[in-house]
PDB file of C-alpha atoms in Angstrom:
ATOM      1  CA  ALA A   1     -29.932 -10.047  -4.697  1.00 44.00           C
ATOM      2  CA  HIS A   2     -31.208 -13.827  -4.203  1.00 53.00           C
ATOM      3  CA  ASP A   3     -32.125 -14.526  -7.503  1.00 60.00           C
ATOM      4  CA  ARG A   4     -28.596 -13.464  -8.348  1.00 59.00           C
ATOM      5  CA  TYR A   5     -25.745 -16.313  -8.310  1.00 57.00           C
ATOM      6  CA  TYR A   6     -22.289 -17.749  -9.908  1.00 61.00           C
ATOM      7  CA  LYS A   7     -22.805 -21.603 -10.514  1.00 65.00           C
ATOM      8  CA  LEU A   8     -19.599 -22.841  -8.537  1.00 65.00           C
ATOM      9  CA  SER A   9     -18.207 -26.286  -9.838  1.00 71.00           C
ATOM     10  CA  VAL A  10     -16.784 -27.351  -6.033  1.00 70.00           C
ATOM     11  CA  HIS A  11     -13.925 -29.794  -6.827  1.00 72.00           C
ATOM     12  CA  PRO A  12     -13.779 -32.136  -4.008  1.00 69.00           C
ATOM     13  CA  VAL A  13      -9.163 -32.448  -3.184  1.00 68.00           C
ATOM     14  CA  ASP A  14      -9.875 -35.898  -3.045  1.00 73.00           C
ATOM     15  CA  GLY A  15     -11.382 -37.608  -5.735  1.00 78.00           C
ATOM     16  CA  GLY A  16     -14.803 -37.490  -4.309  1.00 80.00           C
ATOM     17  CA  ASP A  17     -18.472 -36.247  -6.920  1.00 85.00           C
ATOM     18  CA  THR A  18     -18.118 -32.100  -8.135  1.00 82.00           C
ATOM     19  CA  ARG A  19     -21.257 -30.778  -6.608  1.00 79.00           C
ATOM     20  CA  GLU A  20     -22.680 -27.554  -7.503  1.00 77.00           C
ATOM     21  CA  VAL A  21     -22.768 -24.862  -5.107  1.00 71.00           C
ATOM     22  CA  ASN A  22     -24.817 -21.039  -5.642  1.00 66.00           C
ATOM     23  CA  VAL A  23     -22.977 -18.232  -4.255  1.00 62.00           C
ATOM     24  CA  SER A  24     -23.639 -14.390  -4.818  1.00 50.00           C
ATOM     25  CA  LEU A  25     -20.156 -13.047  -2.742  1.00 49.00           C
ATOM     26  CA  ILE A  26     -16.548 -14.800  -4.037  1.00 53.00           C
ATOM     27  CA  TYR A  27     -13.792 -13.768  -2.189  1.00 46.00           C
ATOM     28  CA  ASN A  28     -10.233 -14.358  -3.087  1.00 43.00           C
ATOM     29  CA  TYR A  29      -7.868 -13.877  -0.129  1.00 40.00           C
ATOM     30  CA  PRO A  30      -4.044 -14.345  -2.185  1.00 43.00           C
ATOM     31  CA  GLY A  31      -2.626 -12.276   0.538  1.00 48.00           C
ATOM     32  CA  CYS A  32      -0.365 -10.317  -1.270  1.00 50.00           C
ATOM     33  CA  MET A  33       0.777 -13.236  -3.231  1.00 52.00           C
ATOM     34  CA  THR A  34      -0.474 -12.488  -7.124  1.00 56.00           C
ATOM     35  CA  ARG A  35       1.313  -9.757  -7.260  1.00 61.00           C
ATOM     36  CA  ASN A  36       4.317  -7.274  -6.322  1.00 63.00           C
ATOM     37  CA  ARG A  37       3.679  -4.205  -4.297  1.00 66.00           C
ATOM     38  CA  ILE A  38       6.471  -2.414  -5.399  1.00 71.00           C
ATOM     39  CA  ILE A  39       7.000   0.377  -4.028  1.00 70.00           C
ATOM     40  CA  ASP A  40      10.208   3.358  -4.542  1.00 72.00           C
ATOM     41  CA  TYR A  41      12.619   4.279  -1.515  1.00 68.00           C
ATOM     42  CA  PRO A  42      14.075   7.053  -0.966  1.00 67.00           C
ATOM     43  CA  GLY A  43      17.827   5.301  -1.711  1.00 72.00           C
ATOM     44  CA  GLU A  44      16.936   2.608  -2.898  1.00 70.00           C
ATOM     45  CA  ASP A  45      18.592   4.072  -5.876  1.00 74.00           C
ATOM     46  CA  VAL A  46      22.407   4.664  -3.983  1.00 74.00           C
ATOM     47  CA  PHE A  47      22.079   1.823  -1.342  1.00 71.00           C
ATOM     48  CA  GLY A  48      24.191  -1.103  -3.594  1.00 71.00           C
ATOM     49  CA  GLY A  49      22.260  -3.455  -1.469  1.00 74.00           C
ATOM     50  CA  HIS A  50      19.348  -6.039  -2.703  1.00 73.00           C
ATOM     51  CA  VAL A  51      15.749  -5.949  -2.514  1.00 73.00           C
ATOM     52  CA  ALA A  52      13.916  -7.965  -2.696  1.00 71.00           C
ATOM     53  CA  TYR A  53      10.517  -8.558  -2.590  1.00 67.00           C
ATOM     54  CA  GLY A  54       9.881 -11.566  -1.126  1.00 62.00           C
ATOM     55  CA  MET A  55       8.339 -13.864  -3.819  1.00 63.00           C
ATOM     56  CA  ASN A  56       9.083 -15.151  -7.083  1.00 63.00           C
ATOM     57  CA  ASP A  57      12.146 -16.419  -5.310  1.00 63.00           C
ATOM     58  CA  ASP A  58      13.860 -13.107  -5.709  1.00 68.00           C
ATOM     59  CA  CYS A  59      16.479 -13.871  -2.943  1.00 75.00           C
ATOM     60  CA  PRO A  60      19.426 -14.036  -3.360  1.00 79.00           C
ATOM     61  CA  TYR A  61      19.454 -16.714  -0.471  1.00 81.00           C
ATOM     62  CA  HIS A  62      23.065 -17.826  -0.562  1.00 83.00           C
ATOM     63  CA  GLU A  63      24.070 -14.018  -0.401  1.00 81.00           C
ATOM     64  CA  LEU A  64      21.935 -14.027   3.417  1.00 84.00           C
ATOM     65  CA  LYS A  65      24.585 -16.097   5.226  1.00 88.00           C
ATOM     66  CA  GLY A  66      25.640 -13.060   8.052  1.00 88.00           C
ATOM     67  CA  GLN A  67      23.818 -10.399   6.983  1.00 87.00           C
ATOM     68  CA  ASN A  68      21.955  -7.558   8.509  1.00 89.00           C
ATOM     69  CA  VAL A  69      18.354  -8.008   7.043  1.00 89.00           C
ATOM     70  CA  ALA A  70      14.990  -5.658   7.137  1.00 88.00           C
ATOM     71  CA  ILE A  71      11.374  -6.710   6.248  1.00 86.00           C
ATOM     72  CA  LEU A  72       9.361  -4.447   5.518  1.00 83.00           C
ATOM     73  CA  GLY A  73       5.419  -5.616   6.645  1.00 83.00           C
ATOM     74  CA  ASN A  74       4.494  -8.300   9.976  1.00 84.00           C
ATOM     75  CA  GLY A  75       1.597 -10.177   8.659  1.00 82.00           C
ATOM     76  CA  ALA A  76       2.020 -13.513   8.300  1.00 83.00           C
ATOM     77  CA  PHE A  77       3.611 -13.862   4.905  1.00 82.00           C
ATOM     78  CA  ALA A  78       6.642 -11.585   6.622  1.00 84.00           C
ATOM     79  CA  VAL A  79       7.158 -13.472   9.343  1.00 86.00           C
ATOM     80  CA  GLU A  80       8.260 -17.287   7.359  1.00 85.00           C
ATOM     81  CA  ASN A  81      10.915 -14.260   5.513  1.00 85.00           C
ATOM     82  CA  ALA A  82      12.448 -13.839   8.678  1.00 89.00           C
ATOM     83  CA  ARG A  83      12.248 -17.471   8.877  1.00 90.00           C
ATOM     84  CA  THR A  84      13.520 -17.808   5.978  1.00 88.00           C
ATOM     85  CA  CYS A  85      16.559 -15.658   7.145  1.00 88.00           C
ATOM     86  CA  SER A  86      17.316 -17.176   9.965  1.00 92.00           C
ATOM     87  CA  GLU A  87      17.249 -21.085   8.198  1.00 92.00           C
ATOM     88  CA  HIS A  88      19.987 -18.559   5.306  1.00 91.00           C
ATOM     89  CA  ALA A  89      22.011 -17.876   8.906  1.00 93.00           C
ATOM     90  CA  THR A  90      21.393 -14.028   8.659  1.00 90.00           C
ATOM     91  CA  ASN A  91      23.225 -12.303  11.108  1.00 91.00           C
ATOM     92  CA  LYS A  92      19.724 -10.288  12.690  1.00 91.00           C
ATOM     93  CA  VAL A  93      17.043 -10.008  11.057  1.00 90.00           C
ATOM     94  CA  TYR A  94      14.292  -6.597  11.362  1.00 90.00           C
ATOM     95  CA  LEU A  95      11.229  -6.734  11.421  1.00 88.00           C
ATOM     96  CA  LEU A  96       9.784  -2.703  10.654  1.00 86.00           C
ATOM     97  CA  THR A  97       6.303  -2.620  11.041  1.00 86.00           C
ATOM     98  CA  ARG A  98       3.669   0.290  11.764  1.00 83.00           C
ATOM     99  CA  ARG A  99       1.849  -1.770  14.643  1.00 87.00           C
ATOM    100  CA  LYS A 100       3.314  -5.048  16.225  1.00 88.00           C
ATOM    101  CA  ASN A 101       0.342  -7.594  15.076  1.00 90.00           C
ATOM    102  CA  LEU A 102       0.549 -10.875  17.518  1.00 92.00           C
ATOM    103  CA  ALA A 103       1.813 -14.257  16.184  1.00 91.00           C
ATOM    104  CA  SER A 104       0.993 -17.104  17.274  1.00 92.00           C
ATOM    105  CA  PRO A 105       2.828 -20.006  18.626  1.00 93.00           C
ATOM    106  CA  ARG A 106       2.260 -23.314  17.260  1.00 91.00           C
ATOM    107  CA  VAL A 107       0.904 -25.076  19.757  1.00 91.00           C
ATOM    108  CA  PRO A 108      -1.993 -22.639  20.424  1.00 91.00           C
ATOM    109  CA  CYS A 109      -2.826 -22.187  16.268  1.00 88.00           C
ATOM    110  CA  TRP A 110      -3.558 -26.536  16.555  1.00 88.00           C
ATOM    111  CA  PHE A 111      -5.409 -26.580  18.797  1.00 88.00           C
ATOM    112  CA  VAL A 112      -7.679 -23.096  16.420  1.00 86.00           C
ATOM    113  CA  HIS A 113      -7.685 -25.706  13.614  1.00 84.00           C
ATOM    114  CA  GLN A 114      -8.918 -28.906  15.891  1.00 86.00           C
ATOM    115  CA  GLY A 115     -10.794 -26.795  19.164  1.00 79.00           C
ATOM    116  CA  PRO A 116     -14.411 -25.889  19.377  1.00 75.00           C
ATOM    117  CA  LEU A 117     -15.373 -23.414  16.452  1.00 80.00           C
ATOM    118  CA  PRO A 118     -14.777 -21.126  16.577  1.00 84.00           C
ATOM    119  CA  THR A 119     -12.331 -21.163  19.824  1.00 87.00           C
ATOM    120  CA  PRO A 120     -13.074 -17.744  21.348  1.00 90.00           C
ATOM    121  CA  GLY A 121     -10.974 -15.660  21.876  1.00 91.00           C
ATOM    122  CA  LYS A 122      -9.569 -14.550  25.676  1.00 94.00           C
ATOM    123  CA  LEU A 123      -9.030 -19.236  25.101  1.00 93.00           C
ATOM    124  CA  VAL A 124      -7.310 -18.185  22.627  1.00 93.00           C
ATOM    125  CA  LEU A 125      -5.196 -14.798  24.361  1.00 96.00           C
ATOM    126  CA  ASP A 126      -4.376 -17.432  27.732  1.00 96.00           C
ATOM    127  CA  MET A 127      -2.314 -19.517  25.309  1.00 95.00           C
ATOM    128  CA  PHE A 128      -0.434 -17.000  23.624  1.00 96.00           C
ATOM    129  CA  LYS A 129      -0.055 -15.637  27.336  1.00 96.00           C
ATOM    130  CA  PRO A 130       3.327 -18.356  28.471  1.00 96.00           C
ATOM    131  CA  MET A 131       4.801 -17.990  24.685  1.00 95.00           C
ATOM    132  CA  TYR A 132       4.989 -14.478  25.123  1.00 96.00           C
ATOM    133  CA  ASP A 133       5.936 -14.536  28.645  1.00 96.00           C
ATOM    134  CA  LEU A 134       9.211 -15.859  27.491  1.00 95.00           C
ATOM    135  CA  ALA A 135      10.422 -14.567  25.281  1.00 94.00           C
ATOM    136  CA  ASP A 136       9.081 -11.273  26.681  1.00 93.00           C
ATOM    137  CA  PHE A 137       6.904  -9.893  23.330  1.00 92.00           C
ATOM    138  CA  GLY A 138       4.766  -8.180  26.136  1.00 94.00           C
ATOM    139  CA  ASP A 139       0.922  -9.352  26.786  1.00 96.00           C
ATOM    140  CA  PRO A 140      -1.156 -10.492  24.544  1.00 96.00           C
ATOM    141  CA  TRP A 141      -4.368  -8.475  25.184  1.00 96.00           C
ATOM    142  CA  ASP A 142      -2.400  -4.926  24.921  1.00 95.00           C
ATOM    143  CA  TYR A 143      -2.407  -5.519  21.223  1.00 94.00           C
ATOM    144  CA  TRP A 144      -3.724  -3.172  19.467  1.00 93.00           C
ATOM    145  CA  SER A 145      -5.784  -6.202  17.753  1.00 93.00           C
ATOM    146  CA  VAL A 146      -7.145  -6.721  20.529  1.00 96.00           C
ATOM    147  CA  HIS A 147     -10.670  -5.013  22.054  1.00 96.00           C
ATOM    148  CA  ALA A 148     -11.715  -7.062  24.842  1.00 95.00           C
ATOM    149  CA  SER A 149     -13.406  -5.464  27.733  1.00 95.00           C
ATOM    150  CA  SER A 150     -11.970  -4.631  31.012  1.00 94.00           C
ATOM    151  CA  ASP A 151     -12.667  -8.080  33.503  1.00 95.00           C
ATOM    152  CA  ARG A 152     -11.423 -10.096  30.002  1.00 93.00           C
ATOM    153  CA  SER A 153     -14.703 -11.849  30.075  1.00 91.00           C
ATOM    154  CA  LYS A 154     -15.223 -11.519  26.664  1.00 91.00           C
ATOM    155  CA  VAL A 155     -12.657 -10.245  23.808  1.00 94.00           C
ATOM    156  CA  SER A 156     -12.507  -9.186  20.156  1.00 92.00           C
ATOM    157  CA  ILE A 157      -9.774  -9.929  17.983  1.00 92.00           C
ATOM    158  CA  VAL A 158     -10.068  -7.701  15.072  1.00 91.00           C
ATOM    159  CA  GLN A 159      -6.622  -7.405  13.029  1.00 87.00           C
ATOM    160  CA  ASN A 160      -5.625  -6.906   8.747  1.00 79.00           C
ATOM    161  CA  SER A 161      -3.522  -9.977   8.890  1.00 78.00           C
ATOM    162  CA  ARG A 162      -2.571 -13.125   9.198  1.00 79.00           C
ATOM    163  CA  PHE A 163      -1.796 -14.032  12.208  1.00 82.00           C
ATOM    164  CA  GLY A 164       3.171 -14.883  12.421  1.00 80.00           C
ATOM    165  CA  ILE A 165       2.846 -18.873  13.212  1.00 82.00           C
ATOM    166  CA  GLY A 166       5.919 -20.246  14.973  1.00 81.00           C
ATOM    167  CA  ASP A 167       7.652 -19.730  17.564  1.00 89.00           C
ATOM    168  CA  VAL A 168      10.535 -19.040  15.384  1.00 90.00           C
ATOM    169  CA  THR A 169       9.884 -16.728  15.818  1.00 90.00           C
ATOM    170  CA  PHE A 170       9.966 -15.828  19.378  1.00 94.00           C
ATOM    171  CA  LEU A 171      12.464 -17.629  18.740  1.00 94.00           C
ATOM    172  CA  MET A 172      15.071 -16.014  17.293  1.00 94.00           C
ATOM    173  CA  VAL A 173      13.669 -12.726  19.745  1.00 95.00           C
ATOM    174  CA  MET A 174      14.369 -14.620  22.166  1.00 95.00           C
ATOM    175  CA  TYR A 175      17.959 -15.212  20.790  1.00 95.00           C
ATOM    176  CA  GLY A 176      18.084 -11.736  19.437  1.00 95.00           C
ATOM    177  CA  LYS A 177      17.992 -12.604  15.751  1.00 95.00           C
ATOM    178  CA  LEU A 178      15.446 -10.844  15.604  1.00 94.00           C
ATOM    179  CA  GLU A 179      13.710  -7.258  16.052  1.00 91.00           C
ATOM    180  CA  TYR A 180      10.751  -5.443  16.322  1.00 90.00           C
ATOM    181  CA  ILE A 181      11.371  -2.093  15.247  1.00 88.00           C
ATOM    182  CA  GLN A 182       7.402  -0.270  15.366  1.00 86.00           C
ATOM    183  CA  ASP A 183       8.435   2.758  12.388  1.00 78.00           C
ATOM    184  CA  THR A 184       7.122   3.281   9.052  1.00 71.00           C
ATOM    185  CA  VAL A 185      10.313   3.684   6.349  1.00 67.00           C
ATOM    186  CA  LYS A 186      10.917   7.617   5.502  1.00 61.00           C
TER     187      LYS A 186
END
């Protein structure tokens, strides 16, 4: 496979010199931003409310004020949509998820992006703990995506989606504006 490669042209955003890099694999991680995953939910045809996919500006933001909103999912994109709902004065947001993913307070996020590479998982979870305690989010060490030794000296975090980042998530929970519901749509 070393004789097969793709010649990737890299154009620096700061206007530096273009260079070529030989790669044997290219991964594109756009999340769900490239195409909507349309799901027909039972009763949707008689619901009467707006069903949106959180993309392409298809949400009538002017209609959110005072409403209760359900968001299906728990990745970074879902958490950002919860924040957007709060900015538009919804009454309450229900984040429906099969399992609760780790969310990152802002300060640990800054540290992870500026600190040691890779940032040790133990350090990340210990930085999450004060906000998790304050917002009654439980112990971050007990989340499904955390795989740790019994003494918590070694840890791996394996989560399918990026952390939802931002203190607004925690504030919304503390003020009763966001509720996580672990279940599935039936």
